[in-house]
PDB file of C-alpha atoms in Angstrom:
ATOM      1  CA  MET A  13     131.226  83.891 104.607  1.00  0.00           C
ATOM      2  CA  THR A  14     128.498  81.308 105.084  1.00  0.00           C
ATOM      3  CA  ALA A  15     124.934  82.685 104.930  1.00  0.00           C
ATOM      4  CA  LYS A  16     122.532  82.214 107.857  1.00  0.00           C
ATOM      5  CA  LEU A  17     119.204  80.559 106.801  1.00  0.00           C
ATOM      6  CA  ILE A  18     116.010  82.476 107.346  1.00  0.00           C
ATOM      7  CA  ASP A  19     113.558  79.849 108.512  1.00  0.00           C
ATOM      8  CA  GLY A  20     110.144  80.514 106.924  1.00  0.00           C
ATOM      9  CA  LYS A  21     108.717  77.353 108.343  1.00  0.00           C
ATOM     10  CA  ALA A  22     109.302  78.288 111.954  1.00  0.00           C
ATOM     11  CA  LEU A  23     108.082  81.859 111.541  1.00  0.00           C
ATOM     12  CA  ALA A  24     104.981  80.732 109.698  1.00  0.00           C
ATOM     13  CA  LYS A  25     104.241  78.350 112.508  1.00  0.00           C
ATOM     14  CA  LYS A  26     104.496  81.159 114.950  1.00  0.00           C
ATOM     15  CA  ILE A  27     102.047  83.314 112.978  1.00  0.00           C
ATOM     16  CA  LEU A  28      99.601  80.453 112.650  1.00  0.00           C
ATOM     17  CA  THR A  29      99.724  79.893 116.355  1.00  0.00           C
ATOM     18  CA  GLU A  30      99.135  83.650 117.054  1.00  0.00           C
ATOM     19  CA  THR A  31      96.260  83.611 114.610  1.00  0.00           C
ATOM     20  CA  ARG A  32      94.739  80.476 116.243  1.00  0.00           C
ATOM     21  CA  ASP A  33      94.957  82.104 119.773  1.00  0.00           C
ATOM     22  CA  ALA A  34      93.398  85.388 118.481  1.00  0.00           C
ATOM     23  CA  ILE A  35      90.508  83.390 116.926  1.00  0.00           C
ATOM     24  CA  SER A  36      90.032  81.539 120.143  1.00  0.00           C
ATOM     25  CA  ALA A  37      89.839  84.844 121.931  1.00  0.00           C
ATOM     26  CA  ARG A  38      87.230  86.027 119.522  1.00  0.00           C
ATOM     27  CA  LYS A  39      85.087  82.980 120.126  1.00  0.00           C
ATOM     28  CA  GLN A  40      85.351  83.513 123.861  1.00  0.00           C
ATOM     29  CA  GLN A  41      83.922  87.063 123.218  1.00  0.00           C
ATOM     30  CA  GLY A  42      80.919  85.532 121.564  1.00  0.00           C
ATOM     31  CA  LEU A  43      82.180  86.359 117.975  1.00  0.00           C
ATOM     32  CA  ARG A  44      81.980  83.814 115.174  1.00  0.00           C
ATOM     33  CA  PRO A  45      85.314  82.525 113.811  1.00  0.00           C
ATOM     34  CA  PRO A  46      86.496  84.063 110.545  1.00  0.00           C
ATOM     35  CA  SER A  47      85.512  82.285 107.317  1.00  0.00           C
ATOM     36  CA  LEU A  48      87.313  81.967 103.961  1.00  0.00           C
ATOM     37  CA  ALA A  49      85.652  81.146 100.614  1.00  0.00           C
ATOM     38  CA  VAL A  50      88.097  79.267  98.318  1.00  0.00           C
ATOM     39  CA  ILE A  51      87.382  79.119  94.628  1.00  0.00           C
ATOM     40  CA  LEU A  52      89.378  76.725  92.649  1.00  0.00           C
ATOM     41  CA  VAL A  53      88.730  76.500  88.818  1.00  0.00           C
ATOM     42  CA  GLY A  54      90.166  73.588  86.792  1.00  0.00           C
ATOM     43  CA  ASP A  55      92.617  70.701  87.424  1.00  0.00           C
ATOM     44  CA  ASP A  56      95.984  72.460  87.743  1.00  0.00           C
ATOM     45  CA  GLN A  57      97.925  70.070  89.953  1.00  0.00           C
ATOM     46  CA  ALA A  58     100.060  72.719  91.677  1.00  0.00           C
ATOM     47  CA  SER A  59      96.838  74.823  92.405  1.00  0.00           C
ATOM     48  CA  HIS A  60      95.254  71.789  94.021  1.00  0.00           C
ATOM     49  CA  ILE A  61      98.300  71.345  96.268  1.00  0.00           C
ATOM     50  CA  TYR A  62      98.343  75.038  97.269  1.00  0.00           C
ATOM     51  CA  VAL A  63      94.555  75.001  97.938  1.00  0.00           C
ATOM     52  CA  ARG A  64      94.867  71.857 100.092  1.00  0.00           C
ATOM     53  CA  ASN A  65      97.690  73.466 102.177  1.00  0.00           C
ATOM     54  CA  LYS A  66      95.582  76.574 102.648  1.00  0.00           C
ATOM     55  CA  ARG A  67      92.614  74.580 103.778  1.00  0.00           C
ATOM     56  CA  LEU A  68      94.736  72.653 106.167  1.00  0.00           C
ATOM     57  CA  ALA A  69      95.945  75.973 107.575  1.00  0.00           C
ATOM     58  CA  CYS A  70      92.361  77.024 108.021  1.00  0.00           C
ATOM     59  CA  GLU A  71      91.684  73.929 110.016  1.00  0.00           C
ATOM     60  CA  GLU A  72      94.779  74.446 112.196  1.00  0.00           C
ATOM     61  CA  THR A  73      93.885  78.089 113.023  1.00  0.00           C
ATOM     62  CA  GLY A  74      90.148  77.666 113.454  1.00  0.00           C
ATOM     63  CA  ILE A  75      89.103  79.527 110.332  1.00  0.00           C
ATOM     64  CA  GLN A  76      86.039  78.070 108.550  1.00  0.00           C
ATOM     65  CA  SER A  77      86.885  77.111 104.940  1.00  0.00           C
ATOM     66  CA  VAL A  78      84.027  77.247 102.417  1.00  0.00           C
ATOM     67  CA  TYR A  79      85.378  75.396  99.356  1.00  0.00           C
ATOM     68  CA  HIS A  80      84.116  75.814  95.807  1.00  0.00           C
ATOM     69  CA  PRO A  81      85.779  73.436  93.381  1.00  0.00           C
ATOM     70  CA  LEU A  82      84.779  74.212  89.724  1.00  0.00           C
ATOM     71  CA  SER A  83      85.483  72.388  86.492  1.00  0.00           C
ATOM     72  CA  ALA A  84      87.902  73.848  83.896  1.00  0.00           C
ATOM     73  CA  ASN A  85      84.996  74.515  81.496  1.00  0.00           C
ATOM     74  CA  THR A  86      83.056  76.577  83.999  1.00  0.00           C
ATOM     75  CA  THR A  87      81.884  79.919  82.377  1.00  0.00           C
ATOM     76  CA  GLU A  88      83.174  83.265  83.417  1.00  0.00           C
ATOM     77  CA  LYS A  89      79.505  84.294  84.099  1.00  0.00           C
ATOM     78  CA  ALA A  90      79.099  81.484  86.560  1.00  0.00           C
ATOM     79  CA  ILE A  91      82.305  82.466  88.452  1.00  0.00           C
ATOM     80  CA  ILE A  92      81.141  86.135  88.541  1.00  0.00           C
ATOM     81  CA  GLU A  93      77.866  84.993  90.097  1.00  0.00           C
ATOM     82  CA  LEU A  94      79.690  82.958  92.706  1.00  0.00           C
ATOM     83  CA  ILE A  95      81.971  85.894  93.707  1.00  0.00           C
ATOM     84  CA  GLN A  96      78.974  88.145  93.956  1.00  0.00           C
ATOM     85  CA  GLN A  97      77.247  85.633  96.222  1.00  0.00           C
ATOM     86  CA  CYS A  98      80.331  85.471  98.397  1.00  0.00           C
ATOM     87  CA  ASN A  99      80.596  89.283  98.517  1.00  0.00           C
ATOM     88  CA  ALA A 100      76.942  89.494  99.676  1.00  0.00           C
ATOM     89  CA  GLU A 101      77.257  86.701 102.289  1.00  0.00           C
ATOM     90  CA  PRO A 102      77.937  88.457 105.691  1.00  0.00           C
ATOM     91  CA  THR A 103      79.303  85.252 107.246  1.00  0.00           C
ATOM     92  CA  ILE A 104      82.175  85.096 104.680  1.00  0.00           C
ATOM     93  CA  ASP A 105      85.087  87.348 105.534  1.00  0.00           C
ATOM     94  CA  GLY A 106      87.653  86.487 102.853  1.00  0.00           C
ATOM     95  CA  ILE A 107      87.437  85.359  99.263  1.00  0.00           C
ATOM     96  CA  LEU A 108      90.346  83.499  97.639  1.00  0.00           C
ATOM     97  CA  LEU A 109      90.357  82.913  93.924  1.00  0.00           C
ATOM     98  CA  GLN A 110      93.133  80.567  93.211  1.00  0.00           C
ATOM     99  CA  LEU A 111      95.344  81.511  90.279  1.00  0.00           C
ATOM    100  CA  PRO A 112      96.083  80.682  87.521  1.00  0.00           C
ATOM    101  CA  LEU A 113      92.651  80.451  85.909  1.00  0.00           C
ATOM    102  CA  PRO A 114      91.814  78.701  82.607  1.00  0.00           C
ATOM    103  CA  ARG A 115      92.661  80.795  79.558  1.00  0.00           C
ATOM    104  CA  HIS A 116      88.999  81.657  78.705  1.00  0.00           C
ATOM    105  CA  ILE A 117      88.596  83.482  82.033  1.00  0.00           C
ATOM    106  CA  ASP A 118      89.800  87.097  82.586  1.00  0.00           C
ATOM    107  CA  SER A 119      91.514  86.792  86.017  1.00  0.00           C
ATOM    108  CA  ASN A 120      91.984  90.645  86.322  1.00  0.00           C
ATOM    109  CA  LYS A 121      88.241  91.217  85.789  1.00  0.00           C
ATOM    110  CA  LEU A 122      87.332  88.618  88.435  1.00  0.00           C
ATOM    111  CA  LEU A 123      89.900  89.792  91.006  1.00  0.00           C
ATOM    112  CA  GLU A 124      88.526  93.314  90.736  1.00  0.00           C
ATOM    113  CA  LEU A 125      85.007  92.013  91.448  1.00  0.00           C
ATOM    114  CA  ILE A 126      86.055  90.672  94.836  1.00  0.00           C
ATOM    115  CA  HIS A 127      85.024  93.196  97.524  1.00  0.00           C
ATOM    116  CA  PRO A 128      88.053  95.027  98.762  1.00  0.00           C
ATOM    117  CA  ALA A 129      87.194  94.297 102.408  1.00  0.00           C
ATOM    118  CA  LYS A 130      87.209  90.546 101.544  1.00  0.00           C
ATOM    119  CA  ASP A 131      90.261  90.673  99.274  1.00  0.00           C
ATOM    120  CA  VAL A 132      92.478  88.641 101.616  1.00  0.00           C
ATOM    121  CA  ASP A 133      95.073  88.047  98.729  1.00  0.00           C
ATOM    122  CA  GLY A 134      95.528  91.797  98.550  1.00  0.00           C
ATOM    123  CA  PHE A 135      95.238  91.894  94.739  1.00  0.00           C
ATOM    124  CA  HIS A 136      92.359  94.406  94.354  1.00  0.00           C
ATOM    125  CA  PRO A 137      93.336  97.759  92.881  1.00  0.00           C
ATOM    126  CA  TYR A 138      91.879  99.371  96.032  1.00  0.00           C
ATOM    127  CA  ASN A 139      94.229  97.469  98.363  1.00  0.00           C
ATOM    128  CA  LEU A 140      97.204  97.970  96.070  1.00  0.00           C
ATOM    129  CA  GLY A 141      96.452 101.631  95.829  1.00  0.00           C
ATOM    130  CA  ARG A 142      96.364 101.950  99.656  1.00  0.00           C
ATOM    131  CA  LEU A 143      99.797 100.311  99.831  1.00  0.00           C
ATOM    132  CA  ALA A 144     101.090 102.702  97.116  1.00  0.00           C
ATOM    133  CA  GLN A 145      99.781 105.574  99.234  1.00  0.00           C
ATOM    134  CA  ARG A 146     101.570 104.348 102.355  1.00  0.00           C
ATOM    135  CA  ARG A 147      98.270 103.453 104.019  1.00  0.00           C
ATOM    136  CA  PRO A 148      98.125  99.645 103.745  1.00  0.00           C
ATOM    137  CA  LEU A 149      95.130  97.543 104.865  1.00  0.00           C
ATOM    138  CA  LEU A 150      94.978  94.046 103.355  1.00  0.00           C
ATOM    139  CA  ARG A 151      98.424  93.553 101.870  1.00  0.00           C
ATOM    140  CA  PRO A 152      99.474  90.987  99.207  1.00  0.00           C
ATOM    141  CA  CYS A 153     100.341  87.852 100.995  1.00  0.00           C
ATOM    142  CA  THR A 154     103.762  86.950  99.539  1.00  0.00           C
ATOM    143  CA  PRO A 155     105.343  90.436  99.720  1.00  0.00           C
ATOM    144  CA  TYR A 156     103.933  90.890 103.202  1.00  0.00           C
ATOM    145  CA  GLY A 157     105.378  87.488 104.115  1.00  0.00           C
ATOM    146  CA  VAL A 158     108.781  88.604 102.807  1.00  0.00           C
ATOM    147  CA  MET A 159     108.612  91.770 104.872  1.00  0.00           C
ATOM    148  CA  THR A 160     107.784  89.652 107.909  1.00  0.00           C
ATOM    149  CA  LEU A 161     110.784  87.422 107.187  1.00  0.00           C
ATOM    150  CA  LEU A 162     113.069  90.415 106.900  1.00  0.00           C
ATOM    151  CA  ASP A 163     111.717  91.961 110.090  1.00  0.00           C
ATOM    152  CA  SER A 164     112.439  88.657 111.975  1.00  0.00           C
ATOM    153  CA  ILE A 165     116.226  89.057 111.302  1.00  0.00           C
ATOM    154  CA  GLN A 166     115.980  92.872 112.175  1.00  0.00           C
ATOM    155  CA  GLU A 167     116.848  93.877 108.611  1.00  0.00           C
ATOM    156  CA  THR A 168     117.553  97.559 108.171  1.00  0.00           C
ATOM    157  CA  TYR A 169     115.933  99.208 105.164  1.00  0.00           C
ATOM    158  CA  LYS A 170     116.924 102.906 105.188  1.00  0.00           C
ATOM    159  CA  ASN A 171     120.084 103.641 103.250  1.00  0.00           C
ATOM    160  CA  ARG A 172     119.898 100.103 101.711  1.00  0.00           C
ATOM    161  CA  HIS A 173     119.458  99.301  98.128  1.00  0.00           C
ATOM    162  CA  ALA A 174     116.696  96.693  97.486  1.00  0.00           C
ATOM    163  CA  VAL A 175     116.665  95.024  94.065  1.00  0.00           C
ATOM    164  CA  ILE A 176     113.654  93.017  92.942  1.00  0.00           C
ATOM    165  CA  ILE A 177     113.887  90.645  90.061  1.00  0.00           C
ATOM    166  CA  GLY A 178     110.422  90.285  88.468  1.00  0.00           C
ATOM    167  CA  ALA A 179     107.582  92.724  88.110  1.00  0.00           C
ATOM    168  CA  SER A 180     104.392  90.732  88.368  1.00  0.00           C
ATOM    169  CA  ASN A 181     101.301  92.172  89.968  1.00  0.00           C
ATOM    170  CA  ILE A 182     101.337  89.266  92.545  1.00  0.00           C
ATOM    171  CA  VAL A 183     104.859  89.610  93.826  1.00  0.00           C
ATOM    172  CA  GLY A 184     107.314  92.106  92.093  1.00  0.00           C
ATOM    173  CA  ARG A 185     105.229  95.243  91.981  1.00  0.00           C
ATOM    174  CA  PRO A 186     103.758  95.090  95.457  1.00  0.00           C
ATOM    175  CA  MET A 187     107.102  93.951  96.799  1.00  0.00           C
ATOM    176  CA  SER A 188     108.645  97.218  95.524  1.00  0.00           C
ATOM    177  CA  LEU A 189     105.920  99.167  97.304  1.00  0.00           C
ATOM    178  CA  GLU A 190     106.598  97.344 100.540  1.00  0.00           C
ATOM    179  CA  LEU A 191     110.265  97.921 100.465  1.00  0.00           C
ATOM    180  CA  LEU A 192     109.701 101.579  99.423  1.00  0.00           C
ATOM    181  CA  LEU A 193     107.365 102.024 102.405  1.00  0.00           C
ATOM    182  CA  ALA A 194     110.067 100.586 104.668  1.00  0.00           C
ATOM    183  CA  GLY A 195     112.581 103.168 103.508  1.00  0.00           C
ATOM    184  CA  SER A 196     114.708 101.353 100.942  1.00  0.00           C
ATOM    185  CA  THR A 197     115.950 102.658  97.651  1.00  0.00           C
ATOM    186  CA  VAL A 198     114.302 100.243  95.218  1.00  0.00           C
ATOM    187  CA  THR A 199     115.227  98.941  91.779  1.00  0.00           C
ATOM    188  CA  VAL A 200     112.908  96.590  89.896  1.00  0.00           C
ATOM    189  CA  CYS A 201     114.331  94.510  87.114  1.00  0.00           C
ATOM    190  CA  HIS A 202     112.128  92.750  84.521  1.00  0.00           C
ATOM    191  CA  ARG A 203     112.298  91.088  81.158  1.00  0.00           C
ATOM    192  CA  PHE A 204     113.285  94.261  79.409  1.00  0.00           C
ATOM    193  CA  THR A 205     116.159  94.943  81.795  1.00  0.00           C
ATOM    194  CA  LYS A 206     119.709  94.466  80.452  1.00  0.00           C
ATOM    195  CA  ASN A 207     122.625  93.358  82.571  1.00  0.00           C
ATOM    196  CA  ILE A 208     120.633  92.066  85.396  1.00  0.00           C
ATOM    197  CA  ASN A 209     123.852  90.693  86.929  1.00  0.00           C
ATOM    198  CA  PHE A 210     125.012  94.375  87.438  1.00  0.00           C
ATOM    199  CA  PHE A 211     121.876  95.223  89.435  1.00  0.00           C
ATOM    200  CA  VAL A 212     122.001  92.004  91.473  1.00  0.00           C
ATOM    201  CA  SER A 213     125.658  92.823  92.430  1.00  0.00           C
ATOM    202  CA  GLN A 214     124.508  96.193  93.774  1.00  0.00           C
ATOM    203  CA  ALA A 215     121.682  94.804  95.948  1.00  0.00           C
ATOM    204  CA  ASP A 216     121.944  95.002  99.721  1.00  0.00           C
ATOM    205  CA  ILE A 217     118.555  93.287  99.795  1.00  0.00           C
ATOM    206  CA  LEU A 218     117.776  91.022  96.852  1.00  0.00           C
ATOM    207  CA  VAL A 219     114.316  89.516  96.142  1.00  0.00           C
ATOM    208  CA  SER A 220     114.000  87.177  93.175  1.00  0.00           C
ATOM    209  CA  ALA A 221     110.378  86.294  91.977  1.00  0.00           C
ATOM    210  CA  VAL A 222     110.971  85.047  88.387  1.00  0.00           C
ATOM    211  CA  GLY A 223     110.094  81.395  88.522  1.00  0.00           C
ATOM    212  CA  LYS A 224     113.155  80.200  86.459  1.00  0.00           C
ATOM    213  CA  PRO A 225     115.489  77.740  88.149  1.00  0.00           C
ATOM    214  CA  GLY A 226     118.932  79.083  88.754  1.00  0.00           C
ATOM    215  CA  ILE A 227     118.453  82.303  86.732  1.00  0.00           C
ATOM    216  CA  ILE A 228     120.369  84.293  89.419  1.00  0.00           C
ATOM    217  CA  LYS A 229     123.995  83.116  89.726  1.00  0.00           C
ATOM    218  CA  GLY A 230     125.427  82.898  93.087  1.00  0.00           C
ATOM    219  CA  THR A 231     128.651  84.742  92.086  1.00  0.00           C
ATOM    220  CA  TRP A 232     126.514  87.847  91.323  1.00  0.00           C
ATOM    221  CA  ILE A 233     125.464  88.264  94.993  1.00  0.00           C
ATOM    222  CA  LYS A 234     126.933  91.201  96.896  1.00  0.00           C
ATOM    223  CA  PRO A 235     129.040  90.117  99.903  1.00  0.00           C
ATOM    224  CA  GLY A 236     126.880  90.535 103.079  1.00  0.00           C
ATOM    225  CA  ALA A 237     123.622  90.898 101.098  1.00  0.00           C
ATOM    226  CA  THR A 238     120.276  89.607 102.359  1.00  0.00           C
ATOM    227  CA  VAL A 239     118.845  87.171  99.734  1.00  0.00           C
ATOM    228  CA  ILE A 240     115.073  86.259  99.410  1.00  0.00           C
ATOM    229  CA  ASP A 241     114.210  83.606  96.883  1.00  0.00           C
ATOM    230  CA  VAL A 242     110.534  83.601  96.037  1.00  0.00           C
ATOM    231  CA  GLY A 243     110.893  81.223  93.078  1.00  0.00           C
ATOM    232  CA  ILE A 244     109.503  77.699  93.389  1.00  0.00           C
ATOM    233  CA  ASN A 245     110.625  75.539  90.512  1.00  0.00           C
ATOM    234  CA  ARG A 246     110.037  71.733  90.275  1.00  0.00           C
ATOM    235  CA  LEU A 247     112.692  69.891  88.207  1.00  0.00           C
ATOM    236  CA  ALA A 248     112.186  66.708  86.121  1.00  0.00           C
ATOM    237  CA  ASP A 249     113.487  64.553  89.054  1.00  0.00           C
ATOM    238  CA  GLY A 250     110.815  66.002  91.291  1.00  0.00           C
ATOM    239  CA  SER A 251     113.113  68.139  93.350  1.00  0.00           C
ATOM    240  CA  ILE A 252     112.230  71.830  94.104  1.00  0.00           C
ATOM    241  CA  ILE A 253     114.648  74.632  93.776  1.00  0.00           C
ATOM    242  CA  GLY A 254     114.430  78.469  93.647  1.00  0.00           C
ATOM    243  CA  ASP A 255     115.579  81.136  91.213  1.00  0.00           C
ATOM    244  CA  ILE A 256     118.971  81.567  92.867  1.00  0.00           C
ATOM    245  CA  GLU A 257     122.045  79.411  92.631  1.00  0.00           C
ATOM    246  CA  PHE A 258     121.792  78.511  96.338  1.00  0.00           C
ATOM    247  CA  GLY A 259     125.134  76.858  97.099  1.00  0.00           C
ATOM    248  CA  VAL A 260     127.285  79.582  95.630  1.00  0.00           C
ATOM    249  CA  ALA A 261     124.996  82.367  96.887  1.00  0.00           C
ATOM    250  CA  CYS A 262     125.494  81.076 100.472  1.00  0.00           C
ATOM    251  CA  GLU A 263     129.245  81.911 100.199  1.00  0.00           C
ATOM    252  CA  ASN A 264     128.464  85.567  99.643  1.00  0.00           C
ATOM    253  CA  ALA A 265     125.136  86.379 101.298  1.00  0.00           C
ATOM    254  CA  ALA A 266     124.763  87.147 105.041  1.00  0.00           C
ATOM    255  CA  TRP A 267     121.182  85.850 105.130  1.00  0.00           C
ATOM    256  CA  ILE A 268     119.282  83.646 102.662  1.00  0.00           C
ATOM    257  CA  THR A 269     115.905  81.881 102.454  1.00  0.00           C
ATOM    258  CA  PRO A 270     115.933  78.196 101.497  1.00  0.00           C
ATOM    259  CA  VAL A 271     113.659  76.698  98.815  1.00  0.00           C
ATOM    260  CA  PRO A 272     111.500  75.028  99.951  1.00  0.00           C
ATOM    261  CA  GLY A 273     111.001  76.211 103.532  1.00  0.00           C
ATOM    262  CA  GLY A 274     111.520  79.923 103.146  1.00  0.00           C
ATOM    263  CA  VAL A 275     108.912  82.206 101.587  1.00  0.00           C
ATOM    264  CA  GLY A 276     106.368  79.486 100.636  1.00  0.00           C
ATOM    265  CA  PRO A 277     105.034  78.736 104.141  1.00  0.00           C
ATOM    266  CA  MET A 278     104.818  82.450 104.852  1.00  0.00           C
ATOM    267  CA  THR A 279     102.392  83.107 102.016  1.00  0.00           C
ATOM    268  CA  THR A 280      99.908  80.680 103.522  1.00  0.00           C
ATOM    269  CA  ALA A 281     100.417  82.024 107.090  1.00  0.00           C
ATOM    270  CA  ILE A 282      99.876  85.587 106.009  1.00  0.00           C
ATOM    271  CA  LEU A 283      96.718  84.533 104.184  1.00  0.00           C
ATOM    272  CA  MET A 284      95.297  83.224 107.498  1.00  0.00           C
ATOM    273  CA  LYS A 285      96.340  86.506 109.211  1.00  0.00           C
ATOM    274  CA  ASN A 286      94.674  88.578 106.548  1.00  0.00           C
ATOM    275  CA  THR A 287      91.527  86.549 106.924  1.00  0.00           C
ATOM    276  CA  LEU A 288      91.531  87.335 110.575  1.00  0.00           C
ATOM    277  CA  ILE A 289      92.135  91.012 109.912  1.00  0.00           C
ATOM    278  CA  ALA A 290      89.178  90.970 107.418  1.00  0.00           C
ATOM    279  CA  ALA A 291      86.927  89.460 109.989  1.00  0.00           C
ATOM    280  CA  SER A 292      87.966  92.011 112.619  1.00  0.00           C
ATOM    281  CA  ASN A 293      87.442  94.885 110.154  1.00  0.00           C
ATOM    282  CA  PHE A 294      83.931  93.448 109.430  1.00  0.00           C
ATOM    283  CA  THR A 295      83.168  93.520 113.126  1.00  0.00           C
ATOM    284  CA  ILE A 296      84.359  97.008 113.525  1.00  0.00           C
ATOM    285  CA  HIS A 297      82.568  98.210 110.402  1.00  0.00           C
ATOM    286  CA  HIS A 298      79.226  96.833 111.376  1.00  0.00           C
ATOM    287  CA  ALA A 299      79.555  98.243 114.861  1.00  0.00           C
ATOM    288  CA  HIS A 300      79.983 101.753 113.360  1.00  0.00           C
ATOM    289  CA  GLU A 301      78.474 101.384 109.910  1.00  0.00           C
ATOM    290  CA  SER A 302      76.131 104.333 110.413  1.00  0.00           C
ATOM    291  CA  GLU A 303      79.143 106.574 111.101  1.00  0.00           C
ATOM    292  CA  ASN A 304      81.560 105.138 108.554  1.00  0.00           C
ATOM    293  CA  PRO A 305      79.997 103.615 105.433  1.00  0.00           C
ATOM    294  CA  SER A 306      83.418 102.955 103.786  1.00  0.00           C
ATOM    295  CA  PHE A 307      84.744  99.595 102.548  1.00  0.00           C
ATOM    296  CA  TYR A 308      86.216  99.011 105.957  1.00  0.00           C
TER     297      TYR A 308
END
């Protein structure tokens, strides 16, 4: 068996094009384009690359990007004030606080300060809670991107065992909620899990989000499985690989995402889609705010 590749680049391009067209339609209706406030703290090289790519995607889709680069020694109080300003500004639809933050800053505290209606990363407890209750609104970008990839190959979820490697708040935990919502039987493996190879071998759908190169051996993959590699790991020679031993995994899997070119482009595309959703919800909310004073 030779696995078919799931092309994240092509699907992300399609989503960006659809988002751009929807924003053009908004403008023709006399509505302002969506806007995204991007807060970057410090000099982390990878974060700067991610933010640059997100701002380029904003430019491509017609989303207005409001950039706030801050030095690594910026105080937590100053960032709190900036988030509060962005929350209060009606022309800002989405707020992106780029992670990781410097050690002296409590990222959980700041993420929870972002208004849920502007939480386009989908990290706020309100939005995660909605997902857990099977009533999703703004969904975490990477897991939502993975589900979009799976839908693109007409993946079936019911009566399928989905195994997730990694339990972070950003990918692993919301990924489990997404697959549970779709009807899969879900197992989450983490650093306290023994015999991970056993669980991998049972997976009809495997999602690895660990961030350790080659931690999942290709021989563990169940024949015919769908394999999603969220890991992005840069080696000493500059090359980028995922968590999964790609070459050998391709011999067993039916479908697999490449690294790079799989999940990565989808995360940015979904961020743009979420920003458009946030802008649309803002418009609806203000049209009916006297009737419905909720977050949305």
